PDB file of C-alpha atoms in Angstrom:
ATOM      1  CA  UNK A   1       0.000   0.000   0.000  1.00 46.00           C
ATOM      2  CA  UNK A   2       2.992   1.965   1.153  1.00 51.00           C
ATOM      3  CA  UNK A   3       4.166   1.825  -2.623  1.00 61.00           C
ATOM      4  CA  UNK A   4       0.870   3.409  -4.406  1.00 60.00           C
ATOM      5  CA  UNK A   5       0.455   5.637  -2.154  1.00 56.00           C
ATOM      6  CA  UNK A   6       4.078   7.240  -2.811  1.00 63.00           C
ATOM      7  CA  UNK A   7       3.601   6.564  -6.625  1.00 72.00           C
ATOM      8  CA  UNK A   8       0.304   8.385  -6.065  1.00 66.00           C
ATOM      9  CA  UNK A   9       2.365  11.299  -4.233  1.00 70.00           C
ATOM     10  CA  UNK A  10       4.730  11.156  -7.212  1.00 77.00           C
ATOM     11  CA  UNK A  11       2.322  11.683  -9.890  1.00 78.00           C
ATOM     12  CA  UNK A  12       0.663  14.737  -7.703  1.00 72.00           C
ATOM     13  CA  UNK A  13       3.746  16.129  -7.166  1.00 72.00           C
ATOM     14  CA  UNK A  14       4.559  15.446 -11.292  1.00 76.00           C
ATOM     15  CA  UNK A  15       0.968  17.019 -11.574  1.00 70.00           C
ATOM     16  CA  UNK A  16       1.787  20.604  -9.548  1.00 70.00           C
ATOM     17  CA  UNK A  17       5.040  21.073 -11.753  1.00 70.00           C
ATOM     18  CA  UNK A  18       3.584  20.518 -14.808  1.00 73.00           C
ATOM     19  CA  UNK A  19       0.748  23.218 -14.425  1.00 63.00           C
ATOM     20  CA  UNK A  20       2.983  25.721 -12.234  1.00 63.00           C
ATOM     21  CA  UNK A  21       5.284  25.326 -15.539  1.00 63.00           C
ATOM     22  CA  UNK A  22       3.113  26.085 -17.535  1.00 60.00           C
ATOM     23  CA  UNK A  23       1.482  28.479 -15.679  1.00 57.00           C
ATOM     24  CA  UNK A  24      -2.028  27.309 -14.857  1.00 56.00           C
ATOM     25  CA  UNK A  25      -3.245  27.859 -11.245  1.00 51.00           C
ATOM     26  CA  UNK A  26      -5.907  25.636  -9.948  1.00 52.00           C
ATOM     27  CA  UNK A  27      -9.575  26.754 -10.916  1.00 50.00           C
ATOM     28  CA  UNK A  28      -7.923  29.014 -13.362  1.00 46.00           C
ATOM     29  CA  UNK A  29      -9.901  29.129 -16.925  1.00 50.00           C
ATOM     30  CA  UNK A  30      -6.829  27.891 -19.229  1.00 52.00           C
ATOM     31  CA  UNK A  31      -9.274  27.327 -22.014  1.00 59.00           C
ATOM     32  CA  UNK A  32      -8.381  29.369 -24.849  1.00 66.00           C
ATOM     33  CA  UNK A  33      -9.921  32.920 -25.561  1.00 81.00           C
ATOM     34  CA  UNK A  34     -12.920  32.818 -27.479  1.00 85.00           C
ATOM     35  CA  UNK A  35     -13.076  35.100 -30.928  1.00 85.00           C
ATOM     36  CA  UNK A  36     -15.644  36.839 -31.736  1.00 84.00           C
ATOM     37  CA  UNK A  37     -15.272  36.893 -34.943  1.00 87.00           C
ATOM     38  CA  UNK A  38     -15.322  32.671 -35.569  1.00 93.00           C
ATOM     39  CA  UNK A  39     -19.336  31.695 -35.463  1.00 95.00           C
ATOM     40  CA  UNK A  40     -18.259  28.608 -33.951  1.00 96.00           C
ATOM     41  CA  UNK A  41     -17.317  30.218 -30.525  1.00 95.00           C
ATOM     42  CA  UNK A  42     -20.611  31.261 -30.396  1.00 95.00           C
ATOM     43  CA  UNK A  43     -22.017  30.743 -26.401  1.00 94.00           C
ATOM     44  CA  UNK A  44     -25.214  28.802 -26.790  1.00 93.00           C
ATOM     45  CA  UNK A  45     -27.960  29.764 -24.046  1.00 91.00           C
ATOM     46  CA  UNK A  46     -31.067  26.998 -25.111  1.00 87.00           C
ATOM     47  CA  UNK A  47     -30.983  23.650 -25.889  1.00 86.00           C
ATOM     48  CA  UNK A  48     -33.914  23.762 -28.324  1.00 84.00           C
ATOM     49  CA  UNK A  49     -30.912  25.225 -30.422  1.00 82.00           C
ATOM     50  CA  UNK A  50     -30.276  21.687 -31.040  1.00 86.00           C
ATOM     51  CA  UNK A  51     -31.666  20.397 -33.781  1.00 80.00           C
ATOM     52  CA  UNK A  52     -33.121  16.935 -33.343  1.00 73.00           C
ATOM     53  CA  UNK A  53     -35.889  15.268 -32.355  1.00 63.00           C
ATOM     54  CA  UNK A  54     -35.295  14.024 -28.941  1.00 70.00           C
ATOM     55  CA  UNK A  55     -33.849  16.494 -26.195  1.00 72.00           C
ATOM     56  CA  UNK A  56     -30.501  15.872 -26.213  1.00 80.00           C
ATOM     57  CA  UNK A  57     -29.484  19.371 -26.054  1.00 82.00           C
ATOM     58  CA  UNK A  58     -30.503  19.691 -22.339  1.00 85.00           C
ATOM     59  CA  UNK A  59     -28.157  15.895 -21.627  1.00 87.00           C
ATOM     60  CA  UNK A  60     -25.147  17.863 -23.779  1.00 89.00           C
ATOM     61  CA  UNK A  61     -25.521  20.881 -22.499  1.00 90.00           C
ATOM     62  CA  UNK A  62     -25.580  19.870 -18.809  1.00 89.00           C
ATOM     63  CA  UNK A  63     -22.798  17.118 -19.989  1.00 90.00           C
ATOM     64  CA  UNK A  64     -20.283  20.111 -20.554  1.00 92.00           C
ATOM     65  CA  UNK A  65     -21.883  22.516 -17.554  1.00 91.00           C
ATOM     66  CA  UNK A  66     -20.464  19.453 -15.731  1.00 90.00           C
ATOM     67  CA  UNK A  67     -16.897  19.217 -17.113  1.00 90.00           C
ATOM     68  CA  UNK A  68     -16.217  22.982 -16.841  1.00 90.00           C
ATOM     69  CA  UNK A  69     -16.192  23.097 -21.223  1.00 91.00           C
ATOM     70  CA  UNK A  70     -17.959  26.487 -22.359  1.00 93.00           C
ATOM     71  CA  UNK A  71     -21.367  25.562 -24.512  1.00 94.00           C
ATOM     72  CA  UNK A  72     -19.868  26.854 -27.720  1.00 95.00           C
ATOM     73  CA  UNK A  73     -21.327  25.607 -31.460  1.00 95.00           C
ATOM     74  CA  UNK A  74     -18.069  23.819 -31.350  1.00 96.00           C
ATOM     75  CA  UNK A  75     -18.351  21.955 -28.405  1.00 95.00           C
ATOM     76  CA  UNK A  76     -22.237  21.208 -28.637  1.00 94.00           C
ATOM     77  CA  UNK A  77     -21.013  19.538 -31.808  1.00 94.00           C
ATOM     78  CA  UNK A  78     -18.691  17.778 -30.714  1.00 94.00           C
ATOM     79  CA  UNK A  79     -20.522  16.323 -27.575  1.00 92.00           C
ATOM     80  CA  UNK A  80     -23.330  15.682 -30.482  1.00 90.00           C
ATOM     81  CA  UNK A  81     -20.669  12.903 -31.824  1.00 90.00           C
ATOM     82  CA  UNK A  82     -19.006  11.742 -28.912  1.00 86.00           C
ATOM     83  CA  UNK A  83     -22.458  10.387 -27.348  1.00 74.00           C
ATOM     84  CA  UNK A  84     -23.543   8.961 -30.542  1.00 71.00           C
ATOM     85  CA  UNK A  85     -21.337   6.631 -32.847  1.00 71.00           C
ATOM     86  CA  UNK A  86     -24.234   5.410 -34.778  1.00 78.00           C
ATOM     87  CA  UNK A  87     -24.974   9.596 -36.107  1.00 85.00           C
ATOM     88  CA  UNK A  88     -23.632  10.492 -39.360  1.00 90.00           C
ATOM     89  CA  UNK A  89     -24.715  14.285 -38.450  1.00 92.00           C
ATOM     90  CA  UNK A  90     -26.234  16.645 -35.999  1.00 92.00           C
ATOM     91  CA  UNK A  91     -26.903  19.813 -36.485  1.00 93.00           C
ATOM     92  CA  UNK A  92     -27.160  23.005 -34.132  1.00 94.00           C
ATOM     93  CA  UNK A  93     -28.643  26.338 -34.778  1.00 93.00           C
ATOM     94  CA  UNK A  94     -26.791  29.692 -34.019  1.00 94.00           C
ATOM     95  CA  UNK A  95     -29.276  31.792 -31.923  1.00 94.00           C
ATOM     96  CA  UNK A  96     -27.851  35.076 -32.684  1.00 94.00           C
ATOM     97  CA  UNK A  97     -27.475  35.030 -36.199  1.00 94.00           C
ATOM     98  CA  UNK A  98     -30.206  31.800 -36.999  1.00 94.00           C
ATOM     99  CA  UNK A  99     -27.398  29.885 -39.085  1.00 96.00           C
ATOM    100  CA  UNK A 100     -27.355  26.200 -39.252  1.00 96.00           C
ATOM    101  CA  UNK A 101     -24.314  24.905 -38.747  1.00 97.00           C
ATOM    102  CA  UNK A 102     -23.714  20.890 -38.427  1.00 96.00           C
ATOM    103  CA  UNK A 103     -20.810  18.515 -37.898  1.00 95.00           C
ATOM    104  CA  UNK A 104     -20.336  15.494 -39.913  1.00 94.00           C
ATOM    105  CA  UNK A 105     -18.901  12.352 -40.053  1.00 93.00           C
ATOM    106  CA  UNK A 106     -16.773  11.775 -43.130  1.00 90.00           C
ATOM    107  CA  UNK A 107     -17.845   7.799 -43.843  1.00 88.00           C
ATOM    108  CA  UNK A 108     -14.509   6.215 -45.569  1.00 85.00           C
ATOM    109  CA  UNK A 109     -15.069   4.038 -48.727  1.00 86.00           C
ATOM    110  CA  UNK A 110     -12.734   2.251 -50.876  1.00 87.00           C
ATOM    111  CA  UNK A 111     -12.173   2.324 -54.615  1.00 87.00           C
ATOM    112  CA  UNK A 112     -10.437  -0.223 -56.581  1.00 89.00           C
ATOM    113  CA  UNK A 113      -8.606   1.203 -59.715  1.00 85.00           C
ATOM    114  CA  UNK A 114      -7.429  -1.978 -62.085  1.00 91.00           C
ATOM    115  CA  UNK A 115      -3.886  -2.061 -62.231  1.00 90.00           C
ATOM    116  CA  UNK A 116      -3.414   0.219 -58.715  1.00 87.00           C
ATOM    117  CA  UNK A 117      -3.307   0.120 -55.363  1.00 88.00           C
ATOM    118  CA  UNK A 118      -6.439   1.029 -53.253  1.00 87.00           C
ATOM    119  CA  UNK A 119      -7.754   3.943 -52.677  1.00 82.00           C
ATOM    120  CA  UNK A 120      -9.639   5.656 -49.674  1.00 82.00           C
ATOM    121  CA  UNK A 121     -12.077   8.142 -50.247  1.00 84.00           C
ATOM    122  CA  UNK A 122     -14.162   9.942 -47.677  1.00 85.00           C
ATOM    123  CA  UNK A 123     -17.818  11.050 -47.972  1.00 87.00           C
ATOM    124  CA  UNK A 124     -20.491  12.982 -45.903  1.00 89.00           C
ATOM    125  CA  UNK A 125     -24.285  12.502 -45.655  1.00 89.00           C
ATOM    126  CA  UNK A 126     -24.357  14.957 -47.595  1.00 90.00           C
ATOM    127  CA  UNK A 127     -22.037  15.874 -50.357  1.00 87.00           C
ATOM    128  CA  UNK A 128     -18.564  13.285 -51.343  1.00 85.00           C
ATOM    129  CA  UNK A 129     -15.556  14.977 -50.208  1.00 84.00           C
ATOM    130  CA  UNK A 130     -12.383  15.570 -53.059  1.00 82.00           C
ATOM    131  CA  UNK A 131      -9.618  12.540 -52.949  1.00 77.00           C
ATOM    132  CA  UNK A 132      -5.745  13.920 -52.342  1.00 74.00           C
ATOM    133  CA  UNK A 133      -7.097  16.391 -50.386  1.00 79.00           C
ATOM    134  CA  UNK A 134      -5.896  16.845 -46.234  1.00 78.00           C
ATOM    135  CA  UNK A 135      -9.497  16.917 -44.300  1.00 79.00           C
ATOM    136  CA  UNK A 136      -7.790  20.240 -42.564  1.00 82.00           C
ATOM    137  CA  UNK A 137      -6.940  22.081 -46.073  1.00 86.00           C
ATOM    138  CA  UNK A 138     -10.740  22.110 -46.625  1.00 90.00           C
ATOM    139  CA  UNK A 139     -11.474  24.501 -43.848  1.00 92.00           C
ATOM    140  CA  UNK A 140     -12.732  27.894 -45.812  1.00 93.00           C
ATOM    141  CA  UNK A 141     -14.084  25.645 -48.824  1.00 93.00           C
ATOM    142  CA  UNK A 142     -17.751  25.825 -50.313  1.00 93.00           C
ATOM    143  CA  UNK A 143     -18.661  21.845 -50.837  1.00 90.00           C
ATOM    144  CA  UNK A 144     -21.757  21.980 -53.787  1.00 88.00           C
ATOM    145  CA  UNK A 145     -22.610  25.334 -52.580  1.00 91.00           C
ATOM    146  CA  UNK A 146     -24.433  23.427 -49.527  1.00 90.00           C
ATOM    147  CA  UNK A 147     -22.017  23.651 -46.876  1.00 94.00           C
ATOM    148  CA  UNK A 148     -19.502  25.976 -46.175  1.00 95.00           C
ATOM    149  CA  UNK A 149     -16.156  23.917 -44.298  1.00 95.00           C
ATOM    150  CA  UNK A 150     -15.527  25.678 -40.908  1.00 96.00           C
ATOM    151  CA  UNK A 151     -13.330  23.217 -38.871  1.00 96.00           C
ATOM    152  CA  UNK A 152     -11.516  19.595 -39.375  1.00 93.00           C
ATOM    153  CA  UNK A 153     -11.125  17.940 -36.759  1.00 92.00           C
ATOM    154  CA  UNK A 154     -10.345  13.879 -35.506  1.00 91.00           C
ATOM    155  CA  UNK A 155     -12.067  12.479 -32.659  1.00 90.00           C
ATOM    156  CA  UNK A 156     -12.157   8.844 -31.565  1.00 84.00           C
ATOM    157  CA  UNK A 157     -10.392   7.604 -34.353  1.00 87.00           C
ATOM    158  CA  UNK A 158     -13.125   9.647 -36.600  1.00 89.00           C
ATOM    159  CA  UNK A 159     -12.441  12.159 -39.432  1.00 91.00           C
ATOM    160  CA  UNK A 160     -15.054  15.312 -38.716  1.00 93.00           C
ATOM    161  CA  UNK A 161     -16.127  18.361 -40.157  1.00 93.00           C
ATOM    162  CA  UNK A 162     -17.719  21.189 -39.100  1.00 96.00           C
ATOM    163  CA  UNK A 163     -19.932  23.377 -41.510  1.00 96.00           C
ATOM    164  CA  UNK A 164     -21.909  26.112 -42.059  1.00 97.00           C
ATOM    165  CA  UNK A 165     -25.398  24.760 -44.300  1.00 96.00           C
ATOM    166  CA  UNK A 166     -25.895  27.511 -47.172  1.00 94.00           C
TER     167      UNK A 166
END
């Protein structure tokens, strides 16, 4: 007992060095800043700003009151896919401005050219998305004039994207 109790004391200790080097104090907000200017870092107030047809906006929204994370688009989005592996979508609307914007799961396929290797190519419930290209060099790119690309992210092994619906 003697022993995890000092390895326990050890990883504390490890703990208090690591955040006094990098100067976080306990309780402080070391989240990032939010911008004003990125729709995504937009503080949502109601769940009904979910869009679905169950009330999971009340479970997410109380999911990240709980873990300290700010109710941004972003992280509403997020939480959307974490809790649900079976979604190919959800979708969240701004209440300031009355934008949609939705984060999808990009659904891997594979072609077979004759004569090559295999390919993987990546699609959305919505629109395919264009082979050769890095998920994160999409960000600022209209897809079929339905969706405007706002973040790529990974998550659980999961290629995501964030968008703004046109």
């Amino acid at each position: 007992m003697t022993t995890n109790k000092q390895t326990l004391e050890s990883i504390e200790g490890l703990l208090r060095a690591i955040t006094a080097h990098l100067g976080i104090t306990p309780g402080d907000a070391s989240a990032p800043a939010l911008d004003p200017n990125d729709p995504l870092d937009e503080v949502l107030e109601e769940p009904s700003s979910v869009q679905c047809i169950t009330n999971l906006g009340a479970d997410v929204f109380n999911r990240l009151d709980r873990v300290g994370r700010t109710r941004t688009i972003r992280n509403v989005l997020k939480e959307l896919m974490r809790r649900e592996t079976s979604v190919t979508n959800r979708t969240v609307l701004s209440e300031k401005t009355g934008k949609c914007y939705r984060i999808y799961l990009a659904r891997p396929y594979r072609i077979d050219i004759p004569g090559s290797l295999p390919h993987t190519m990546f699609s959305t419930a919505d629109f395919p998305l264009p082979g050769l290209v890095k998920p994160e060099a999409m960000k600022g790119w209209t897809v079929e004039g339905k969706a405007k690309v706002l973040d790529a992210l990974e998550m659980n092994d999961e290629q995501y994207f964030i968008c703004e619906l046109l």
